[in-house]
PDB file of C-alpha atoms in Angstrom:
ATOM      1  CA  MET A   1     157.495  55.249  51.746  1.00 48.00           C
ATOM      2  CA  THR A   2     160.031  57.790  50.221  1.00 50.00           C
ATOM      3  CA  ASP A   3     160.326  59.190  46.533  1.00 53.00           C
ATOM      4  CA  ALA A   4     163.667  58.078  44.641  1.00 62.00           C
ATOM      5  CA  PRO A   5     166.081  61.052  43.800  1.00 61.00           C
ATOM      6  CA  ILE A   6     164.202  63.033  41.173  1.00 77.00           C
ATOM      7  CA  SER A   7     164.965  62.276  37.255  1.00 89.00           C
ATOM      8  CA  ALA A   8     164.729  64.644  34.701  1.00 89.00           C
ATOM      9  CA  GLY A   9     164.228  63.849  31.229  1.00 91.00           C
ATOM     10  CA  ASN A  10     163.592  66.188  27.889  1.00 93.00           C
ATOM     11  CA  ALA A  11     160.142  65.244  26.042  1.00 93.00           C
ATOM     12  CA  SER A  12     157.919  67.026  23.336  1.00 91.00           C
ATOM     13  CA  PHE A  13     154.102  66.739  22.172  1.00 91.00           C
ATOM     14  CA  VAL A  14     152.039  67.580  19.272  1.00 90.00           C
ATOM     15  CA  ILE A  15     149.135  68.519  20.486  1.00 92.00           C
ATOM     16  CA  ASP A  16     145.064  68.314  18.891  1.00 95.00           C
ATOM     17  CA  LEU A  17     143.081  71.005  20.184  1.00 95.00           C
ATOM     18  CA  ALA A  18     139.004  71.058  19.305  1.00 97.00           C
ATOM     19  CA  PRO A  19     136.593  73.672  20.634  1.00 96.00           C
ATOM     20  CA  ASP A  20     133.679  72.339  22.601  1.00 96.00           C
ATOM     21  CA  ASP A  21     130.426  73.789  24.230  1.00 96.00           C
ATOM     22  CA  PRO A  22     131.033  76.266  26.865  1.00 94.00           C
ATOM     23  CA  LEU A  23     130.298  75.036  30.357  1.00 92.00           C
ATOM     24  CA  LEU A  24     129.862  78.719  32.142  1.00 94.00           C
ATOM     25  CA  ASP A  25     129.269  82.060  31.000  1.00 95.00           C
ATOM     26  CA  GLY A  26     132.368  83.578  29.545  1.00 94.00           C
ATOM     27  CA  THR A  27     134.164  80.680  29.319  1.00 96.00           C
ATOM     28  CA  ALA A  28     135.676  78.499  26.267  1.00 97.00           C
ATOM     29  CA  ARG A  29     136.219  74.602  26.467  1.00 98.00           C
ATOM     30  CA  PHE A  30     138.386  72.543  24.409  1.00 97.00           C
ATOM     31  CA  ALA A  31     139.256  68.900  23.977  1.00 98.00           C
ATOM     32  CA  PHE A  32     142.465  67.519  23.390  1.00 98.00           C
ATOM     33  CA  THR A  33     144.836  64.914  22.455  1.00 98.00           C
ATOM     34  CA  LYS A  34     148.808  65.223  22.854  1.00 96.00           C
ATOM     35  CA  THR A  35     150.994  62.652  21.161  1.00 96.00           C
ATOM     36  CA  TRP A  36     154.100  62.532  23.889  1.00 96.00           C
ATOM     37  CA  GLU A  37     157.887  61.877  22.599  1.00 95.00           C
ATOM     38  CA  GLY A  38     160.931  61.999  24.407  1.00 94.00           C
ATOM     39  CA  ALA A  39     161.008  60.826  28.355  1.00 94.00           C
ATOM     40  CA  LEU A  40     157.185  60.391  28.264  1.00 96.00           C
ATOM     41  CA  THR A  41     156.086  58.437  25.234  1.00 97.00           C
ATOM     42  CA  GLY A  42     152.325  57.790  24.896  1.00 98.00           C
ATOM     43  CA  THR A  43     149.067  59.650  24.366  1.00 98.00           C
ATOM     44  CA  GLY A  44     146.658  61.871  26.513  1.00 98.00           C
ATOM     45  CA  ARG A  45     143.249  63.113  26.188  1.00 98.00           C
ATOM     46  CA  GLY A  46     142.140  65.874  28.256  1.00 98.00           C
ATOM     47  CA  VAL A  47     139.450  68.731  28.640  1.00 98.00           C
ATOM     48  CA  MET A  48     140.492  72.540  29.064  1.00 97.00           C
ATOM     49  CA  LEU A  49     138.514  75.375  30.270  1.00 97.00           C
ATOM     50  CA  SER A  50     139.504  78.972  29.584  1.00 97.00           C
ATOM     51  CA  ALA A  51     138.545  82.635  30.634  1.00 97.00           C
ATOM     52  CA  GLY A  52     139.781  85.864  29.577  1.00 96.00           C
ATOM     53  CA  ASP A  53     141.356  87.672  26.540  1.00 94.00           C
ATOM     54  CA  PRO A  54     144.733  86.092  25.144  1.00 89.00           C
ATOM     55  CA  GLY A  55     144.700  88.672  22.327  1.00 91.00           C
ATOM     56  CA  LEU A  56     145.102  91.622  25.241  1.00 94.00           C
ATOM     57  CA  GLY A  57     147.241  89.201  27.448  1.00 93.00           C
ATOM     58  CA  GLU A  58     145.025  88.693  30.013  1.00 96.00           C
ATOM     59  CA  ALA A  59     143.723  84.885  30.668  1.00 97.00           C
ATOM     60  CA  GLY A  60     143.458  81.911  32.319  1.00 97.00           C
ATOM     61  CA  TYR A  61     143.171  78.211  31.795  1.00 97.00           C
ATOM     62  CA  VAL A  62     142.584  75.058  33.467  1.00 98.00           C
ATOM     63  CA  ALA A  63     142.948  71.564  32.038  1.00 98.00           C
ATOM     64  CA  LEU A  64     143.555  68.023  33.036  1.00 98.00           C
ATOM     65  CA  GLU A  65     145.098  65.097  30.853  1.00 98.00           C
ATOM     66  CA  ALA A  66     144.692  61.105  31.681  1.00 98.00           C
ATOM     67  CA  VAL A  67     148.153  60.363  29.697  1.00 98.00           C
ATOM     68  CA  THR A  68     148.362  56.406  28.774  1.00 98.00           C
ATOM     69  CA  GLY A  69     152.181  55.986  28.057  1.00 97.00           C
ATOM     70  CA  GLU A  70     155.638  54.792  29.091  1.00 97.00           C
ATOM     71  CA  VAL A  71     158.295  56.737  31.578  1.00 96.00           C
ATOM     72  CA  GLU A  72     161.769  55.043  32.012  1.00 92.00           C
ATOM     73  CA  GLY A  73     160.399  52.002  30.423  1.00 95.00           C
ATOM     74  CA  ARG A  74     157.744  51.547  33.127  1.00 96.00           C
ATOM     75  CA  LEU A  75     153.594  51.515  31.419  1.00 98.00           C
ATOM     76  CA  GLY A  76     150.910  52.663  32.753  1.00 98.00           C
ATOM     77  CA  THR A  77     148.459  56.082  33.317  1.00 98.00           C
ATOM     78  CA  PHE A  78     148.212  59.171  35.108  1.00 98.00           C
ATOM     79  CA  VAL A  79     146.898  62.712  35.114  1.00 98.00           C
ATOM     80  CA  LEU A  80     148.239  65.846  34.572  1.00 98.00           C
ATOM     81  CA  GLN A  81     147.062  69.065  36.233  1.00 98.00           C
ATOM     82  CA  GLN A  82     147.370  72.346  34.349  1.00 97.00           C
ATOM     83  CA  LEU A  83     147.107  76.004  35.370  1.00 97.00           C
ATOM     84  CA  GLY A  84     148.233  78.839  33.296  1.00 94.00           C
ATOM     85  CA  THR A  85     147.544  82.703  34.144  1.00 95.00           C
ATOM     86  CA  MET A  86     148.262  85.585  31.961  1.00 94.00           C
ATOM     87  CA  THR A  87     148.499  88.929  33.471  1.00 95.00           C
ATOM     88  CA  ASP A  88     149.774  92.177  31.198  1.00 94.00           C
ATOM     89  CA  GLY A  89     151.476  89.356  28.466  1.00 88.00           C
ATOM     90  CA  ALA A  90     153.553  87.700  31.122  1.00 89.00           C
ATOM     91  CA  SER A  91     152.385  84.134  31.550  1.00 87.00           C
ATOM     92  CA  THR A  92     152.991  81.325  34.615  1.00 90.00           C
ATOM     93  CA  LEU A  93     152.352  77.923  34.325  1.00 91.00           C
ATOM     94  CA  THR A  94     152.057  74.989  36.526  1.00 93.00           C
ATOM     95  CA  TYR A  95     152.003  71.425  34.951  1.00 94.00           C
ATOM     96  CA  THR A  96     152.091  68.470  37.925  1.00 97.00           C
ATOM     97  CA  VAL A  97     151.217  65.029  37.895  1.00 98.00           C
ATOM     98  CA  VAL A  98     148.164  64.631  40.246  1.00 98.00           C
ATOM     99  CA  PRO A  99     149.405  62.459  43.554  1.00 97.00           C
ATOM    100  CA  GLY A 100     147.600  59.155  43.609  1.00 96.00           C
ATOM    101  CA  SER A 101     146.679  59.033  39.998  1.00 98.00           C
ATOM    102  CA  GLY A 102     149.186  56.356  38.238  1.00 97.00           C
ATOM    103  CA  THR A 103     148.946  53.089  37.751  1.00 98.00           C
ATOM    104  CA  GLY A 104     150.482  49.867  36.400  1.00 97.00           C
ATOM    105  CA  GLU A 105     154.208  50.593  36.524  1.00 97.00           C
ATOM    106  CA  LEU A 106     153.192  54.371  37.375  1.00 97.00           C
ATOM    107  CA  ALA A 107     151.589  53.833  40.269  1.00 97.00           C
ATOM    108  CA  GLY A 108     153.314  56.446  43.116  1.00 96.00           C
ATOM    109  CA  LEU A 109     154.659  58.619  40.010  1.00 96.00           C
ATOM    110  CA  SER A 110     155.001  62.286  41.126  1.00 96.00           C
ATOM    111  CA  GLY A 111     156.775  64.628  39.112  1.00 96.00           C
ATOM    112  CA  SER A 112     156.223  68.425  37.473  1.00 96.00           C
ATOM    113  CA  ILE A 113     156.818  69.800  33.662  1.00 94.00           C
ATOM    114  CA  GLU A 114     158.379  72.898  32.647  1.00 92.00           C
ATOM    115  CA  ILE A 115     157.079  73.792  28.820  1.00 87.00           C
ATOM    116  CA  LEU A 116     159.243  75.987  26.458  1.00 79.00           C
ATOM    117  CA  VAL A 117     157.345  76.599  22.985  1.00 72.00           C
ATOM    118  CA  ALA A 118     159.145  77.826  20.141  1.00 71.00           C
ATOM    119  CA  GLU A 119     157.749  77.660  16.264  1.00 70.00           C
ATOM    120  CA  ASP A 120     154.875  75.500  17.359  1.00 68.00           C
ATOM    121  CA  VAL A 121     156.833  72.778  18.830  1.00 72.00           C
ATOM    122  CA  HIS A 122     156.454  71.908  22.695  1.00 79.00           C
ATOM    123  CA  GLN A 123     159.650  71.015  24.321  1.00 87.00           C
ATOM    124  CA  VAL A 124     159.395  69.966  28.182  1.00 91.00           C
ATOM    125  CA  GLN A 125     161.804  69.137  30.500  1.00 93.00           C
ATOM    126  CA  PHE A 126     160.019  66.431  32.755  1.00 94.00           C
ATOM    127  CA  ASP A 127     161.092  66.059  36.379  1.00 94.00           C
ATOM    128  CA  TYR A 128     160.158  63.046  37.997  1.00 95.00           C
ATOM    129  CA  ALA A 129     160.241  60.360  40.621  1.00 95.00           C
ATOM    130  CA  PHE A 130     159.086  57.111  42.146  1.00 93.00           C
ATOM    131  CA  PRO A 131     158.526  55.925  45.196  1.00 90.00           C
ATOM    132  CA  VAL A 132     161.243  53.880  46.471  1.00 83.00           C
ATOM    133  CA  GLY A 133     159.671  50.189  47.452  1.00 65.00           C
ATOM    134  CA  GLY A 134     156.551  51.446  45.986  1.00 50.00           C
ATOM    135  CA  SER A 135     153.636  49.568  44.417  1.00 47.00           C
ATOM    136  CA  ALA A 136     154.943  49.314  40.946  1.00 45.00           C
ATOM    137  CA  GLY A 137     157.235  46.849  42.343  1.00 42.00           C
ATOM    138  CA  ILE A 138     160.245  47.975  40.447  1.00 41.00           C
ATOM    139  CA  PRO A 139     163.640  49.173  42.007  1.00 37.00           C
ATOM    140  CA  ALA A 140     163.985  53.053  41.648  1.00 37.00           C
ATOM    141  CA  VAL A 141     167.092  54.002  39.938  1.00 33.00           C
TER     142      VAL A 141
END
């Protein structure tokens, strides 16, 4: 099974982040919900673990987010994995669809997300692909 050509779409999300009890000394934990609009429409629920001091420009976080929604009119669920690192105030972010996490019409979904934050609005570019002849039963575009 091969992936269809990569599609790209713009989306945005609003996040509600709530502190939770830390699991390890020197770390923080947060629960969050997101409302997605655009090329990805739906709701995400996740957990974030972080450490370091963002105020000093030195920090890192990992997160998993279970998304229930729609991509290209296809309904289902999938999980996003995030890894963020800040060193000397410069940040890097890896944001990908967890392989094998798609269900329903989103089975086989793969992709990555690039985030731009401006004035507290999270704009994203979602680069994604569906498998050709995949289990979703919908032809690739």
